[in-house]
Amino acid sequence: QFTLSKSKKIVLPISLVYTWTKNSFLSAFESDNALFGSVQPEDEMPYIAPHQGSLMISLTHPRWSAHLNTRYQSAQRSVAGQGPIGPNQIIPQRTIIDLALNYQISAAWGTQLSVINATDQVYLAARHPAGLRPGHPRGISLSLNYRY
């Protein structure tokens, strides 16, 4: 995390997160579960993206804040396997942008406006159970918060 501030009231926090995951089965087995089927040693596990990351840039003030979060997830398999992922087994990579605005009305009351998937990107989130599953469409929420 990095914070840049020339003012004591307005701060520009920047957060960059990256995760690399290498995964595989250690032994062979047969499964009735469609996610696994006939598994061989070194088969990659389904639904685990090898690369994930996020970049969040914010502006914060004692009474308000604004946040832009970009989330990335690399392509992943929908069934156990090795080598290139087949066209009927891939969950393609995606980059999603979220936004949030916060305002502190008083010491006890605050409000938040959140936008999930601000660009309304259409993406594939899963293939199981029972076929293709879309990702979260643009979602907007407004909340009123009370602290006691």
Coordinates of N, CA and C in Angstrom, one line a residue, residues 36 39 42 48 76 78 80-81 111 126:
F36 N -14.6 -33.3 -11.5 CA -13.3 -34.1 -11.4 C -13.2 -35.2 -12.5
V39 N -9.3 -38.3 -12.7 CA -8.2 -37.4 -12.3 C -6.9 -38.1 -12.3
E42 N -1.0 -34.5 -11.1 CA -0.6 -33.2 -11.7 C -1.8 -32.5 -12.5
I48 N -9.9 -22.7 -9.8 CA -8.8 -21.9 -9.1 C -8.0 -21.2 -10.1
Q76 N -9.4 -19.8 -16.0 CA -9.3 -21.0 -15.2 C -10.1 -22.2 -15.8
S78 N -12.8 -25.3 -15.7 CA -14.0 -25.7 -15.0 C -14.1 -27.2 -14.7
A80 N -11.1 -30.6 -13.8 CA -9.7 -31.0 -13.6 C -9.1 -31.4 -14.9
G81 N -7.8 -31.0 -15.1 CA -7.1 -31.4 -16.3 C -5.7 -30.8 -16.3
T111 N -23.3 7.5 4.9 CA -24.0 6.9 3.8 C -22.9 6.4 2.8
A126 N -19.0 -19.3 -14.2 CA -19.0 -20.7 -13.9 C -19.7 -21.5 -15.0

